[in-house]
Short mmCIF file of C-alpha atoms and ligand atoms in Angstrom, two decimals:
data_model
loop_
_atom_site.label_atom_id
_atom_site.label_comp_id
_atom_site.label_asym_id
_atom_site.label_seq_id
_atom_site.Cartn_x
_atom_site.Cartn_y
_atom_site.Cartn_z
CA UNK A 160 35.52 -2.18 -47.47
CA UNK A 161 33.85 -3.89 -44.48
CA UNK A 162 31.69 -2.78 -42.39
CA UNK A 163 33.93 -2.86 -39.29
CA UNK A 164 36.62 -0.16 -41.44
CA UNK A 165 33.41 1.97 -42.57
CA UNK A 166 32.71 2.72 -39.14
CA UNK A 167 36.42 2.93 -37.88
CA UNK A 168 36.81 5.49 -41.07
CA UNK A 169 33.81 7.51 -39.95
CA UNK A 170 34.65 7.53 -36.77
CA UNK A 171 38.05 9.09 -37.20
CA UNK A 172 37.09 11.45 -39.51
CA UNK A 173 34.03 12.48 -36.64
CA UNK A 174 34.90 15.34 -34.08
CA UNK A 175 35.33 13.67 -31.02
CA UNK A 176 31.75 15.17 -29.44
CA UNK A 177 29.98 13.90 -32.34
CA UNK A 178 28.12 10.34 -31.85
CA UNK A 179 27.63 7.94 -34.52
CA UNK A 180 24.08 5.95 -34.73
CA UNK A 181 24.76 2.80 -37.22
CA UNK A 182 21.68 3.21 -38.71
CA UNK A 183 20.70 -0.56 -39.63
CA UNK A 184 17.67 -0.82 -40.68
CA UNK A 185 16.84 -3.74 -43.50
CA UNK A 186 20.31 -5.22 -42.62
CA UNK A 187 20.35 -8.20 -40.76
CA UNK A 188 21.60 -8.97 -37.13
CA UNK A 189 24.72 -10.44 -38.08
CA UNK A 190 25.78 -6.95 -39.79
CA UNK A 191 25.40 -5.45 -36.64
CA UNK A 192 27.01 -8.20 -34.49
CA UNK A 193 30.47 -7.38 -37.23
CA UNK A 194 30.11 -3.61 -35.88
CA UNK A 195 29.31 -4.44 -32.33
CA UNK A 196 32.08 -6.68 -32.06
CA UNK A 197 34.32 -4.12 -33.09
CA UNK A 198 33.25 -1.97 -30.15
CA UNK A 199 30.18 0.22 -31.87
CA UNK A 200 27.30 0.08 -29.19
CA UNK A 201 24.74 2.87 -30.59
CA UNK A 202 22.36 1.58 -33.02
CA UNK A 203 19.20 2.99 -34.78
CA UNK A 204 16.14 1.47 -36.19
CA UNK A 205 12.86 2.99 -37.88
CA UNK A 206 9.93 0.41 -37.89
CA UNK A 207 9.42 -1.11 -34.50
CA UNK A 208 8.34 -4.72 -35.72
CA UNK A 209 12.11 -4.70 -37.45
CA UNK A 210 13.40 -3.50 -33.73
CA UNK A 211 11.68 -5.59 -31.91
CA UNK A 212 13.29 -9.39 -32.42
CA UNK A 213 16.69 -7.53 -33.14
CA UNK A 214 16.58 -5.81 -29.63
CA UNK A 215 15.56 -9.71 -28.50
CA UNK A 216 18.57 -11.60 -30.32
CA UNK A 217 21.06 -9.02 -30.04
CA UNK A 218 23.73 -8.11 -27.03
CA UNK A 219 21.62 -6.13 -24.34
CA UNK A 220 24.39 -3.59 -23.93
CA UNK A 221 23.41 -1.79 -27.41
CA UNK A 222 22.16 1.57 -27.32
CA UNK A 223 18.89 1.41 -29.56
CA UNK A 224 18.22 4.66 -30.98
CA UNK A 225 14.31 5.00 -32.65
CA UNK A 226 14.94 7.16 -35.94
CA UNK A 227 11.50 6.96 -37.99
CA UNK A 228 8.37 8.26 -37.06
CA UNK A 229 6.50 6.08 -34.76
CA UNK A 230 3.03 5.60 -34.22
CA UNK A 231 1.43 6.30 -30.68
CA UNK A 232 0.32 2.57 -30.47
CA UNK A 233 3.59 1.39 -31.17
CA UNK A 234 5.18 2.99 -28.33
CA UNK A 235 4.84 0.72 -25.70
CA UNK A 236 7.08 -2.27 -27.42
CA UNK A 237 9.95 0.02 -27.46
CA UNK A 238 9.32 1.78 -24.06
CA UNK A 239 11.32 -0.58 -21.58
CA UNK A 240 14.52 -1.01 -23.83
CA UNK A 241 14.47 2.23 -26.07
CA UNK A 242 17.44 4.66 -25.47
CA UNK A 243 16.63 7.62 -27.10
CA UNK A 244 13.51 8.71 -29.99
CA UNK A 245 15.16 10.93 -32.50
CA UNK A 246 11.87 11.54 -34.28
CA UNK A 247 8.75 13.11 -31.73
CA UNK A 248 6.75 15.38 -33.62
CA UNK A 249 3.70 15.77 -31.68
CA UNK A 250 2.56 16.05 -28.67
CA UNK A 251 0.37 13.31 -28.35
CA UNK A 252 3.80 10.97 -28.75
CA UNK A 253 5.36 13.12 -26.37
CA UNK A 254 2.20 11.66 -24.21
CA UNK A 255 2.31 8.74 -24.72
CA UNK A 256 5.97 8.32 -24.24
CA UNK A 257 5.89 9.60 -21.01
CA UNK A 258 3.29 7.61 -20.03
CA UNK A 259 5.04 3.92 -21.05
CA UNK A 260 7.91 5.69 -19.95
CA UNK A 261 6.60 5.95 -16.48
CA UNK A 262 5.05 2.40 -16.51
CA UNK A 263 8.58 0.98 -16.70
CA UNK A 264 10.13 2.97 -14.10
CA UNK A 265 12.08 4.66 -16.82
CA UNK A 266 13.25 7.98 -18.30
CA UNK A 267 13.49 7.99 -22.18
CA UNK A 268 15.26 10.74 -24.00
CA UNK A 269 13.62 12.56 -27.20
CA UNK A 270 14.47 14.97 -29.39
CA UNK A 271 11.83 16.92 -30.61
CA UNK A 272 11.64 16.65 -34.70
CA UNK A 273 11.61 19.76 -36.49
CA UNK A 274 10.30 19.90 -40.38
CA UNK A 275 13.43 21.97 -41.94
CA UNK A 276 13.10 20.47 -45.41
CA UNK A 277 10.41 22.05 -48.53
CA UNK A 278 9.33 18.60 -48.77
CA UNK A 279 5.80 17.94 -47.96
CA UNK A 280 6.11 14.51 -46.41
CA UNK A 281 8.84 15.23 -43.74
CA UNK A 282 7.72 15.05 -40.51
CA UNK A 283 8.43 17.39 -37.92
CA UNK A 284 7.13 20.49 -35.30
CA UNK A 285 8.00 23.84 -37.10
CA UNK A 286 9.41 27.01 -35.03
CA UNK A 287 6.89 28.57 -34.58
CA UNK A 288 5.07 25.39 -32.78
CA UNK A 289 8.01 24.85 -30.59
CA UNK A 290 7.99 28.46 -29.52
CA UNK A 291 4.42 28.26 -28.61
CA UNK A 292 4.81 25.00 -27.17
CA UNK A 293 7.78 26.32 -24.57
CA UNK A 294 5.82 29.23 -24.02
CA UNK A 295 2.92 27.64 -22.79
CA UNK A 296 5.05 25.21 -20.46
CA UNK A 297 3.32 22.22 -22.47
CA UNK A 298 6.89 20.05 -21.70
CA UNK A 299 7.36 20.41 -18.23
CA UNK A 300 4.20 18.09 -17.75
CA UNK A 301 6.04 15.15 -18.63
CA UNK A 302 7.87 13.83 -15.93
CA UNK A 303 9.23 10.55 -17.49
CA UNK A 304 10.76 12.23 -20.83
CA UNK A 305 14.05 13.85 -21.07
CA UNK A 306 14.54 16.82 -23.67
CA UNK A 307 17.72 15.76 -25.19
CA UNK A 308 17.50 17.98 -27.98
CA UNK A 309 16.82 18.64 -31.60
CA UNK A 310 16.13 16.62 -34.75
CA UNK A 311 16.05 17.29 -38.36
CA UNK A 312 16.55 16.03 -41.88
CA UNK A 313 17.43 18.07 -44.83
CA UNK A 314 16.33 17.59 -48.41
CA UNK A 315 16.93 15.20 -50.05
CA UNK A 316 18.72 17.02 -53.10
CA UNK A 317 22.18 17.27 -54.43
CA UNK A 318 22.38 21.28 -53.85
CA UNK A 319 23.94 20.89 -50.92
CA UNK A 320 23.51 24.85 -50.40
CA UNK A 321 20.08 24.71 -50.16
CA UNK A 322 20.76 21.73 -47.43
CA UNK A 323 23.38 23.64 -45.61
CA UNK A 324 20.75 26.56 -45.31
CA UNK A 325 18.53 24.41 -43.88
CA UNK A 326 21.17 22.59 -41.10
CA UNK A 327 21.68 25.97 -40.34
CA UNK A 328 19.07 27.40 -39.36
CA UNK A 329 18.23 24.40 -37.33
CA UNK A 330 21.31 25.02 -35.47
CA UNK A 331 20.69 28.74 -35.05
CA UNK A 332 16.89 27.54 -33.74
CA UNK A 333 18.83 25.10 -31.20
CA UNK A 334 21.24 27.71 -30.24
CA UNK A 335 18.86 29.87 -29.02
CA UNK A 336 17.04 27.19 -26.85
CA UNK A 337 19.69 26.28 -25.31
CA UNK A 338 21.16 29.35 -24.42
CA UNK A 339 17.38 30.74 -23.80
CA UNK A 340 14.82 28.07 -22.89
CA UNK A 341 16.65 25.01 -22.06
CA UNK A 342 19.97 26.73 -20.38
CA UNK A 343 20.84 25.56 -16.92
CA UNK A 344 19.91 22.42 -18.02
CA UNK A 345 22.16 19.77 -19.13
CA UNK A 346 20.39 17.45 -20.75
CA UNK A 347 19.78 19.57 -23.75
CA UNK A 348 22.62 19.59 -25.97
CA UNK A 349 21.71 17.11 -29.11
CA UNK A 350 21.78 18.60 -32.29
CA UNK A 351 20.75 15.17 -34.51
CA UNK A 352 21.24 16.25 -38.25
CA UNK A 353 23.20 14.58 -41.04
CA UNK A 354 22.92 10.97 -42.80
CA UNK A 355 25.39 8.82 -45.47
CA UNK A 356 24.44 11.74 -48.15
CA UNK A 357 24.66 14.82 -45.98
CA UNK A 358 26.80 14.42 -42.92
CA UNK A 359 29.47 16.78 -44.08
CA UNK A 360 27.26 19.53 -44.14
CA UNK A 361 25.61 18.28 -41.23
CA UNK A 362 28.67 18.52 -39.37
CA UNK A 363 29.81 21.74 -40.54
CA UNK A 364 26.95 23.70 -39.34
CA UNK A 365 27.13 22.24 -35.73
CA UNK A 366 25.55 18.64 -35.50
CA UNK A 367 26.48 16.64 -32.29
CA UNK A 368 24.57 13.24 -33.57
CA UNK A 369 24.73 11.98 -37.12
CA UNK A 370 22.40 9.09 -38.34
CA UNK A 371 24.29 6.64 -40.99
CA UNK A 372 22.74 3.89 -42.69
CA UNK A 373 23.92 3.07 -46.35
CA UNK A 374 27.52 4.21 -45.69
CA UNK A 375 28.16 1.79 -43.49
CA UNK A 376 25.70 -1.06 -43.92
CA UNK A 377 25.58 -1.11 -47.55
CA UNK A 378 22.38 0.03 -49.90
CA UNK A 379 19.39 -0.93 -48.83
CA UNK A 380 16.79 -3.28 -50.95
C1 PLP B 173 17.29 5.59 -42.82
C2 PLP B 173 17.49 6.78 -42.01
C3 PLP B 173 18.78 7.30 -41.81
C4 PLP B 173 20.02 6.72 -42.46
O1 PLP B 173 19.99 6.94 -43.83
P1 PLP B 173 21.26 6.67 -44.78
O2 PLP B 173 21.02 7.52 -45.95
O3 PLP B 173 21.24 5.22 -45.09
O4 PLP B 173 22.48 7.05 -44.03
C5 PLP B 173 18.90 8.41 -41.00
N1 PLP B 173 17.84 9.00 -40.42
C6 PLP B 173 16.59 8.52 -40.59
C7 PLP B 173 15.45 9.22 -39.92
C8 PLP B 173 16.37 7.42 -41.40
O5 PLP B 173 15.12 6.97 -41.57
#
């Protein structure tokens, strides 16, 4: 199958809320010229130096979606051009978001990356850090960022149980926020969970935003 009738596939089969980030990272720009030119305009990457000459080449009406976890003095390549970061997990990015953010004269949208999986190496705030963080107002001093929402990936394991259990309690956790915390406010309503392996799931236990790479793109090297 091509890639233009992966992504028409997916997209039929997606609720119609539900956005689709091509994820293309390691796949060249012509790849995502095929699904651009069938009318795809949201893209994600995950290593700025890969983003960087594609956001150059590439039509300037693609939404470019930062998926990986990016270093603090990486952010201000991305800052004038960069739609939304799917993966802030500290507060110090949060910072220094804000702070490119309001160099350019921009707003960025984030969603705050929360560690759901029992893997040691996934990134990500937990509860309890978010909690303390709303509690002591820490967000509201960041006039240039945009709470979109919430971020999380699942392990990586073929039990998909054990990965529903953990999509949904992240949905639970974003529930609450945005019928506590964030409600009133529009801007909070992401729920970014589910990739090629696990979108299903993802989608079953209330994603809005799923992040697909292989399944559309191919394997990666
Ligand atoms: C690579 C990547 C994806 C896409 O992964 P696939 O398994 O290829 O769909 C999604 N989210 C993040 C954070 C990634 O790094």
């Amino acid at each position: 199958m091509s890639i233009v009738s992966r992504i028409k596939q997916l997209k039929s089969d997606l609720p119609e809320h539900v956005c689709l980030v091509a994820v293309s990272k390691f796949h060249p720009e012509t790849a995502i010229l095929e699904a651009y030119n069938s009318g795809h305009r949201v893209f994600g990457e995950n290593r700025v130096q890969e983003l960087l000459p594609k956001y150059e080449h590439l039509p300037k009406d693609i939404q470019w979606h930062f998926v990986g976890h990016l270093q603090t003095n990486k952010v201000k390549y991305i800052a004038p051009f960069i739609d939304t970061v799917h993966s802030v997990d500290s507060l110090m990015l949060l910072n220094e978001i804000d702070k490119e953010a309001g160099k350019c004269k921009r707003k960025i949208k984030i969603l705050l990356q929360i560690h759901i999986a029992v893997e040691e190496h996934k990134f990500g705030f937990s509860f309890d850090e978010i909690e303390a963080t709303l509690e002591k107002k820490l967000l509201n001093s960041f006039p240039n960022i945009i709470v979109a929402g919430l971020m999380g990936m699942a392990t990586f394991t073929d039990d998909s149980e054990k990965v529903r259990n953990e999509f949904r309690k992240l949905n639970i956790f974003f529930q609450e926020l945005k019928t506590g915390y964030f409600s009133g406010n529009d801007y909070f309503r992401e729920l970014s969970m589910g990739m090629s392996n696990d979108y299903p799931v993802a989608l079953d236990e209330g994603s809005t935003m799923v992040r697909i790479g292989s399944l559309i793109f191919g394997s990666r090297e």
